[in-house]
Short mmCIF file of C-alpha atoms in Angstrom, two decimals:
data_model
loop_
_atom_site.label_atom_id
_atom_site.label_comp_id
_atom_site.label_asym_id
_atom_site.label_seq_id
_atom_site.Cartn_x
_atom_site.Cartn_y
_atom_site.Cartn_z
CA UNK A 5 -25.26 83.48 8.58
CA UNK A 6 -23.31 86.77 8.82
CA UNK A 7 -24.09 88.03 5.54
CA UNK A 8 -27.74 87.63 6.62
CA UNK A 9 -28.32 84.51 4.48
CA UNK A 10 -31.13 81.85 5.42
CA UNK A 11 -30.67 78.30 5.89
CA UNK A 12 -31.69 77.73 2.50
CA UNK A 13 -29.98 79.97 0.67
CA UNK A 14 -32.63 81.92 -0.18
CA UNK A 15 -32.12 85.83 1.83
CA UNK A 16 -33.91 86.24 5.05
CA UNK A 17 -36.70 83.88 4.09
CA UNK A 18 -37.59 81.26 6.45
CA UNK A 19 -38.09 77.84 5.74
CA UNK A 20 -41.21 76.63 5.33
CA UNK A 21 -42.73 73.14 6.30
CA UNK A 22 -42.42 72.42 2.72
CA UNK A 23 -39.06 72.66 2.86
CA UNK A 24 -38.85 70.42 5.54
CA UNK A 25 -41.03 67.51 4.16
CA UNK A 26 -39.14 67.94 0.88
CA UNK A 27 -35.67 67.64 3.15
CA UNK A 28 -36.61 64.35 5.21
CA UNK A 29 -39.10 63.24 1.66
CA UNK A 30 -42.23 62.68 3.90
CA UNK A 31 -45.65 64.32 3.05
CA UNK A 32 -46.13 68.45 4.40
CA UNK A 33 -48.96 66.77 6.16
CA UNK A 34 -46.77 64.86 8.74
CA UNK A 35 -44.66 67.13 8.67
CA UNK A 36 -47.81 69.68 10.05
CA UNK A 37 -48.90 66.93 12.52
CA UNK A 38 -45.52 66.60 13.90
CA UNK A 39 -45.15 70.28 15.14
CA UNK A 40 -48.32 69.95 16.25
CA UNK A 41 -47.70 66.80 18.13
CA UNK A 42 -50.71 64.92 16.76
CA UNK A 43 -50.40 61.66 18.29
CA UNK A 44 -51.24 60.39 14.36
CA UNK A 45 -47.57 60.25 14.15
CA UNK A 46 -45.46 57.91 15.82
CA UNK A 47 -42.64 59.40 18.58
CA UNK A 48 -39.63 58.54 16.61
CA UNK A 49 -40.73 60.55 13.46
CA UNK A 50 -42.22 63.74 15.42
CA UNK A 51 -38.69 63.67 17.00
CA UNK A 52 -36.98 64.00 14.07
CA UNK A 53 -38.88 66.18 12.28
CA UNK A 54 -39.13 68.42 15.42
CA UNK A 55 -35.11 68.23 15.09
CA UNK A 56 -34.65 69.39 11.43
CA UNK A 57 -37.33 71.99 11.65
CA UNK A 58 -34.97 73.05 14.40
CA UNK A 59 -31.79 72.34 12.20
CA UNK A 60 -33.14 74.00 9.40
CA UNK A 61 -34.25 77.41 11.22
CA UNK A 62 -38.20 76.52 10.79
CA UNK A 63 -39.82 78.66 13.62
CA UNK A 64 -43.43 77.44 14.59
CA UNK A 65 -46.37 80.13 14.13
CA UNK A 66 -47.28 79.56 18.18
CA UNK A 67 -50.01 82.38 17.78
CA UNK A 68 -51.55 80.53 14.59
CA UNK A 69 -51.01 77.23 15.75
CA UNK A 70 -52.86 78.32 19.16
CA UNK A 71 -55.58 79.54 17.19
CA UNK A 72 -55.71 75.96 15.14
CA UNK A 73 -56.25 74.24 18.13
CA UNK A 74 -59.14 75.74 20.26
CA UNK A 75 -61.62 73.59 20.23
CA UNK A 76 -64.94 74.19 18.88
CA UNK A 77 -66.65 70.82 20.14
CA UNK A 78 -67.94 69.75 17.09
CA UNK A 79 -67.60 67.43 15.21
CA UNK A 80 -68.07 67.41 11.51
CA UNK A 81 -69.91 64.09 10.04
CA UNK A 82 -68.90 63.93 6.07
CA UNK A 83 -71.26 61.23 4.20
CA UNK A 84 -69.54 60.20 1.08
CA UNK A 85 -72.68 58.88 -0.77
CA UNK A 86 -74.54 61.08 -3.37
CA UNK A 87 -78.22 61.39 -2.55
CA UNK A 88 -80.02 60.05 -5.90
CA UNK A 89 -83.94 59.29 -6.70
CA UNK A 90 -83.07 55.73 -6.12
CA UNK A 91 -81.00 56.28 -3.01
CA UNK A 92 -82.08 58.36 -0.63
CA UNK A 93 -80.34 59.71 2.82
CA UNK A 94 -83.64 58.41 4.75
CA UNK A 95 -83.00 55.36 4.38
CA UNK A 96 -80.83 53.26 7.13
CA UNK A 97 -77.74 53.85 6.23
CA UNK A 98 -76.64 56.57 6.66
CA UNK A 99 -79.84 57.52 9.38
CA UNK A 100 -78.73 54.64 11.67
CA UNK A 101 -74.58 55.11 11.96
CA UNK A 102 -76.01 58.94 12.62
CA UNK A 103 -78.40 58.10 15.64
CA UNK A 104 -75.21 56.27 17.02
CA UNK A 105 -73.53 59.49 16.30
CA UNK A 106 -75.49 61.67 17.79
CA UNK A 107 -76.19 59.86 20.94
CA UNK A 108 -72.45 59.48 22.13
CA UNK A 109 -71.95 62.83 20.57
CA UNK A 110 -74.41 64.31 22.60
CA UNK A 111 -73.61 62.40 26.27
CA UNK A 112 -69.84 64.23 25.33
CA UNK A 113 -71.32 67.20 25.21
CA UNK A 114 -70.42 67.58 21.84
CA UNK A 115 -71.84 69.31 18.83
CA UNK A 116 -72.40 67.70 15.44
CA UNK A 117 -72.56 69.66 11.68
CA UNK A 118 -73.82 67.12 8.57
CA UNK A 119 -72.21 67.60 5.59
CA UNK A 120 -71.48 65.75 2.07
CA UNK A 121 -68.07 65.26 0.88
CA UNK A 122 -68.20 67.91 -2.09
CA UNK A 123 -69.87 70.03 -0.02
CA UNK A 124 -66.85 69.47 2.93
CA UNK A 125 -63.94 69.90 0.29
CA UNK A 126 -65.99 73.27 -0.90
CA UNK A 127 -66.52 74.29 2.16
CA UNK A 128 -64.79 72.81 5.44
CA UNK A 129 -67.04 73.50 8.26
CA UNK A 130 -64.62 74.65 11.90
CA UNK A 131 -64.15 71.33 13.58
CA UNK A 132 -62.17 69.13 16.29
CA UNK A 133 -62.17 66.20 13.85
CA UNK A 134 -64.09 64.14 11.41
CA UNK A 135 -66.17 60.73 10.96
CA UNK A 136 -66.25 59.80 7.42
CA UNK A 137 -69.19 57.14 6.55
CA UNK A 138 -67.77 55.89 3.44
CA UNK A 139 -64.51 55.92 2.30
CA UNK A 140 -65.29 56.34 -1.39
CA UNK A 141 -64.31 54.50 -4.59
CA UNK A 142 -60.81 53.69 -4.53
CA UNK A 143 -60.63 55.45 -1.12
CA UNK A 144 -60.90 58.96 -2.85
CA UNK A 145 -63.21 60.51 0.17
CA UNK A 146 -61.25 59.19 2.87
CA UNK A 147 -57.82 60.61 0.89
CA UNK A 148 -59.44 63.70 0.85
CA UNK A 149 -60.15 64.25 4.54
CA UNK A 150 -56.70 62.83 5.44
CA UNK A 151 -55.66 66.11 3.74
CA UNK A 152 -56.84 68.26 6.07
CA UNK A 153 -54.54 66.66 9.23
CA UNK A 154 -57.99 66.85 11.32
CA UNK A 155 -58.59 64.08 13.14
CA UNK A 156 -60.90 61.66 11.69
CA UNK A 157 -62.05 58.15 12.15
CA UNK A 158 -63.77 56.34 8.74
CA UNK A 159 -67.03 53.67 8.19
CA UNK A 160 -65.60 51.67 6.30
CA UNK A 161 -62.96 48.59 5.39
CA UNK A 162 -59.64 48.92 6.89
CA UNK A 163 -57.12 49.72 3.00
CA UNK A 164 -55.89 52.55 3.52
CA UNK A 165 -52.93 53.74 5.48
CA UNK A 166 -51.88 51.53 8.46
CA UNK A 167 -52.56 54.43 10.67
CA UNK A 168 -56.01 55.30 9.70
CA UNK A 169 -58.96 54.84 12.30
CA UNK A 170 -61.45 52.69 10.92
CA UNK A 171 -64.82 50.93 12.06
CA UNK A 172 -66.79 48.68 9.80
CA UNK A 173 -68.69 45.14 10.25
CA UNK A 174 -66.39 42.02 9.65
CA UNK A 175 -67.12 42.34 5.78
CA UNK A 176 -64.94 39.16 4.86
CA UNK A 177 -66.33 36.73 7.89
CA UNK A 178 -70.07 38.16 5.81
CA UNK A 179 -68.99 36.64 2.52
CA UNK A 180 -68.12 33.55 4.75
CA UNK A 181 -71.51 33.09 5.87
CA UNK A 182 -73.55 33.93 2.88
CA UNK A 183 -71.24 31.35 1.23
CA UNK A 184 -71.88 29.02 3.75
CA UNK A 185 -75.49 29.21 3.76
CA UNK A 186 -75.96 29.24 -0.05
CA UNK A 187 -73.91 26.17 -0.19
CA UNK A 188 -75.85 24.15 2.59
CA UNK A 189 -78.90 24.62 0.83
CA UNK A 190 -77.45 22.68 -2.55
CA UNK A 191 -76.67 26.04 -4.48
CA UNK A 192 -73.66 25.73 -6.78
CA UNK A 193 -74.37 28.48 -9.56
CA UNK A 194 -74.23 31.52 -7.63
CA UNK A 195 -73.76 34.78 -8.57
CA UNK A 196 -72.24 38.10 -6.74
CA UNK A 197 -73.62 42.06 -7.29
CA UNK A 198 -72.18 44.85 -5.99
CA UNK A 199 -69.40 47.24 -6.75
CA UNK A 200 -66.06 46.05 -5.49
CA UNK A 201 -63.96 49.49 -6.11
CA UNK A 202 -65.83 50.29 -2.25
CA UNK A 203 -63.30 48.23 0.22
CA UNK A 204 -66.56 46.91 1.69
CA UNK A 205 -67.98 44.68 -0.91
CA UNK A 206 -64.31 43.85 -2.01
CA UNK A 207 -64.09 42.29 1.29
CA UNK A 208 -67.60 40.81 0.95
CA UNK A 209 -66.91 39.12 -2.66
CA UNK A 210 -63.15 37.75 -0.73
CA UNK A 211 -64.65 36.31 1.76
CA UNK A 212 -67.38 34.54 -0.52
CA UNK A 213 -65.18 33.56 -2.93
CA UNK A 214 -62.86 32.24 -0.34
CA UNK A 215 -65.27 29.78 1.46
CA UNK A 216 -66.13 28.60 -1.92
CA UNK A 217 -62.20 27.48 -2.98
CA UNK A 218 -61.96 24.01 -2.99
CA UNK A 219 -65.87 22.93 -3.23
CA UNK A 220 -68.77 22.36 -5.77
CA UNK A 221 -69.95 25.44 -6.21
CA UNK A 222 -68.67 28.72 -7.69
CA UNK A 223 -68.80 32.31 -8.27
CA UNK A 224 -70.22 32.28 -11.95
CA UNK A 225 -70.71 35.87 -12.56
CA UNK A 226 -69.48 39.62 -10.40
CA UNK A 227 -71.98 41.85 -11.60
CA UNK A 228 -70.91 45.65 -10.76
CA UNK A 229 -74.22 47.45 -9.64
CA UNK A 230 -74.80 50.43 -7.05
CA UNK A 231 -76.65 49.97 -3.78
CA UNK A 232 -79.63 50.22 -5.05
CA UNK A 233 -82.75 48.25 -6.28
CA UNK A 234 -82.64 49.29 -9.43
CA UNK A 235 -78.89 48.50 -9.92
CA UNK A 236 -80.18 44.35 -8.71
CA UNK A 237 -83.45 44.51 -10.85
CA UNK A 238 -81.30 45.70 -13.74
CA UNK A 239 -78.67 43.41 -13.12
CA UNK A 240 -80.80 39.88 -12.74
CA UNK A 241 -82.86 40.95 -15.75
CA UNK A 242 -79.71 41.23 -17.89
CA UNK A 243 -78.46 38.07 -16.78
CA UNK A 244 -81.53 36.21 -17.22
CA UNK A 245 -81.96 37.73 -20.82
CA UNK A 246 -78.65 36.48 -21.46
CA UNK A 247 -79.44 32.75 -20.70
CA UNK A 248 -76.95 33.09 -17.92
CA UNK A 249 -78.61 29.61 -15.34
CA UNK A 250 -78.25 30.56 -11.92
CA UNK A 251 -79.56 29.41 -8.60
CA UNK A 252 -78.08 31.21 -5.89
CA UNK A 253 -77.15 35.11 -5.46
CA UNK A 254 -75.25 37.08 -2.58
CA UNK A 255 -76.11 40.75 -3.03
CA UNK A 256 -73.57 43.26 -1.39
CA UNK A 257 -76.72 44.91 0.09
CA UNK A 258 -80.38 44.28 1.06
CA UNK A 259 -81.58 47.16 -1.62
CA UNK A 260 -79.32 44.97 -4.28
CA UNK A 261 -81.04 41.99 -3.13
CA UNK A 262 -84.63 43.11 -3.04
CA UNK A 263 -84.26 44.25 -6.69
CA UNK A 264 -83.27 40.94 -7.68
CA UNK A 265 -85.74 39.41 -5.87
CA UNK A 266 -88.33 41.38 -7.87
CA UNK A 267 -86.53 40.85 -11.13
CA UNK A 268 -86.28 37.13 -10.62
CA UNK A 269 -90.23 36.94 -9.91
CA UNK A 270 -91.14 39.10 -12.47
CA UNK A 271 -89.63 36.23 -14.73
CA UNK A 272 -91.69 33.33 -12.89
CA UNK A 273 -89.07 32.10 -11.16
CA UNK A 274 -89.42 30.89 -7.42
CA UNK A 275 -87.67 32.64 -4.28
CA UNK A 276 -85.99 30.40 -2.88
CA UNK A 277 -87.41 27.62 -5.54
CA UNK A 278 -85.48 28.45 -8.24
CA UNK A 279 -83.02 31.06 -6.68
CA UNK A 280 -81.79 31.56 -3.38
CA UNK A 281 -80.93 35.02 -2.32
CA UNK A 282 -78.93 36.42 0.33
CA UNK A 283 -78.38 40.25 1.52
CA UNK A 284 -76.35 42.59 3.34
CA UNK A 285 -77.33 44.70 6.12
CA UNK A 286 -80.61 43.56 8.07
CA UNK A 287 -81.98 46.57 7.05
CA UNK A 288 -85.61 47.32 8.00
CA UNK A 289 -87.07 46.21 4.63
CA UNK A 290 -85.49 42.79 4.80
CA UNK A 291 -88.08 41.81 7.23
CA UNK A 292 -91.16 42.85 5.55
CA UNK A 293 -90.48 42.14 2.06
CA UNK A 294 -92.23 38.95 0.22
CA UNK A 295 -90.15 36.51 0.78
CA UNK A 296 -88.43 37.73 3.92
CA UNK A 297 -84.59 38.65 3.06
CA UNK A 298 -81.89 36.36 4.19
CA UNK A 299 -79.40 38.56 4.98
CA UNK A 300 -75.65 39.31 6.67
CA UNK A 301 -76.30 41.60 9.89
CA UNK A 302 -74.53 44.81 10.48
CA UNK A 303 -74.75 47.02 13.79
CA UNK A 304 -74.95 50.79 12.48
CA UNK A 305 -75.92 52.09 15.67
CA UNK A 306 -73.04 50.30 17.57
CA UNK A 307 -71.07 51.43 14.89
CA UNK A 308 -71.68 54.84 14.65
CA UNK A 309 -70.91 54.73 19.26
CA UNK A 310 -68.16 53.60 18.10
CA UNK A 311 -67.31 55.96 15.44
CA UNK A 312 -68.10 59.40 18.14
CA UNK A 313 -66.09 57.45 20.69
CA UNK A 314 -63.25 56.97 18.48
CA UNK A 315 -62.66 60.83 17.09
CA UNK A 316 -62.94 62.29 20.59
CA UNK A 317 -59.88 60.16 21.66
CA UNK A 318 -57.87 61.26 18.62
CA UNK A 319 -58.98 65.05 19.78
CA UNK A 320 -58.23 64.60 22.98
CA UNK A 321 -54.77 63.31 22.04
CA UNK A 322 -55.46 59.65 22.81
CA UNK A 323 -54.74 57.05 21.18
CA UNK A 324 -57.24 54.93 18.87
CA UNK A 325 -57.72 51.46 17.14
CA UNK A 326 -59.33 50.44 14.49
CA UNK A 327 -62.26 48.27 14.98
CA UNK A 328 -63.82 45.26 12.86
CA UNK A 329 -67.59 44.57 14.35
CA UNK A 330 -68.64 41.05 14.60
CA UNK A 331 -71.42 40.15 11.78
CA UNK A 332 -74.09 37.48 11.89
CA UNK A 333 -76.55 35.82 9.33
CA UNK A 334 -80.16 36.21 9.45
CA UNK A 335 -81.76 33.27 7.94
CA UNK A 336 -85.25 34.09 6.87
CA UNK A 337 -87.20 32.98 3.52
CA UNK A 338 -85.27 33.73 0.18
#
């Protein structure tokens, strides 16, 4: 080091975190939450990254780190859905994971900005941490605020990292049910809608498929449709234009399974005559439609308690656990 030469060989330049991530091959992320001591990573690893960054000659920005951490009590909410004509953010979800937001928010004394996730990556509001309701297809929204190393909690299934926060209904124990009830009321041709690249309704389609191994009844068709009605109107009329016989259908949401619903009796077929249908959610509509929606139950306003409690622990330094919510099956007409 006489001749004034860094660490790395490179003058008087300093190593960078970078350079450490690239010298223990771990992501600059950790490497940031580790000199940070974000309780996100484990004891052993902030350890021994604190001891290369020392090795190496890495000196910690303490002014700009300072400045990172004062807390702004807020929290930013990121909803990963795209507002459309058919699906709009009135409805239930999200409105109903926010009011269980808000409330613990609020009794925390805590602040809340609303955002979208393009909006979010364009644009990251100042925030203590994140709740992300949805985790996108193939996890791409949830990747997106890991990258950030803010704190955050997810709505959603529990596939991504081992150490990522997530709350979500018992998606799998759903499928279980619907299966369950479809089958004790003699259906054996059943079909399955929704889009399985969301962790949620792969979990949904397991679990039904699962409680079906070994019986008299199948899974004849996986339709991919959104959560909408359209997407289930669309989807039953295709089938039934197709000459595809069916008598039982478990849509990966109540919107899915209305549409189908409306689709099937547009045709002249009976609900739960001909076709028995089964939804996800409990959602307000289920009740009042014509016939009244079997369905899976979900508790967004639990969940989204459980979503505020969760982030202020991880911003507080605590430590947090992913959550699966019990589910239940509300038997009604269809």
């Amino acid at each position: 080091m006489a001749n004034g030469t860094g660490p790395l060989g490179g003058g008087n330049a300093r190593p960078t975190m970078a350079d450490i991530a690239r010298e223990l091959g771990v992501a600059k992320i950790t490497v940031s939450r580790a000199l940070s001591d974000s309780p996100t990573v484990k004891e052993s690893t902030r350890r021994l990254i604190r001891d290369t960054a020392e090795r190496m000659g890495y000196r910690l920005n303490i002014s700009a780190r300072n400045l990172r951490q004062q807390r702004t009590r807020t929290i930013a909410v990121v909803i990963e859905m795209a507002p459309s004509h058919d699906r709009l953010m009135s409805e239930p979800y999200p409105l109903s994971l926010l009011g269980g937001i808000m409330q613990e928010l609020t009794a925390a004394g805590q602040n809340m900005v609303l955002t979208t996730i393009e909006l979010f990556a364009q644009h990251p509001p100042s925030a203590d941490g994140v709740i992300l309701l949805g985790q996108g297809v193939h996890d791409d929204a949830a990747a997106a605020i890991e990258a950030t190393g803010l704190p955050y909690v997810v709505w959603g299934a529990a596939h991504g990292p081992p150490g990522r926060v997530v709350v979500g209904s018992d998606n799998r124990a759903g499928g279980r049910l619907a299966a369950d009830y479809l089958r004790a009321r003699g259906r054996r041709a059943l079909l399955f809608l929704g889009e399985t690249q969301h962790g949620e309704v792969e979990d949904r389609l397991q679990g039904f498929a699962d409680a079906l191994k070994g019986s008299d009844a199948a899974v004849i068709d996986r339709i991919a449709c959104a959560f909408t009605a359209a997407a289930g109107r669309e989807a039953i009329d295709r089938l039934l234009a197709e000459g595809t016989a069916f008598d039982g259908v478990f849509a990966a949401s109540d919107a899915i399974a209305m549409g189908a619903i409306e689709a099937l009796q547009a045709r002249g077929l009976s609900v739960p005559g001909d076709v028995s249908v089964v939804g996800f959610d409990d959602s307000p509509g289920a009740a009042i439609v014509s016939p009244k929606l079997t369905t899976i139950r979900q508790d967004w306003a639990v969940g989204g308690e459980l979503l505020a409690k969760k982030v202020l622990d991880l911003v507080a330094g605590k430590g947090a656990d992913s959550r699966a919510m019990s589910v239940e099956l509300v038997a009604r007409e269809s």
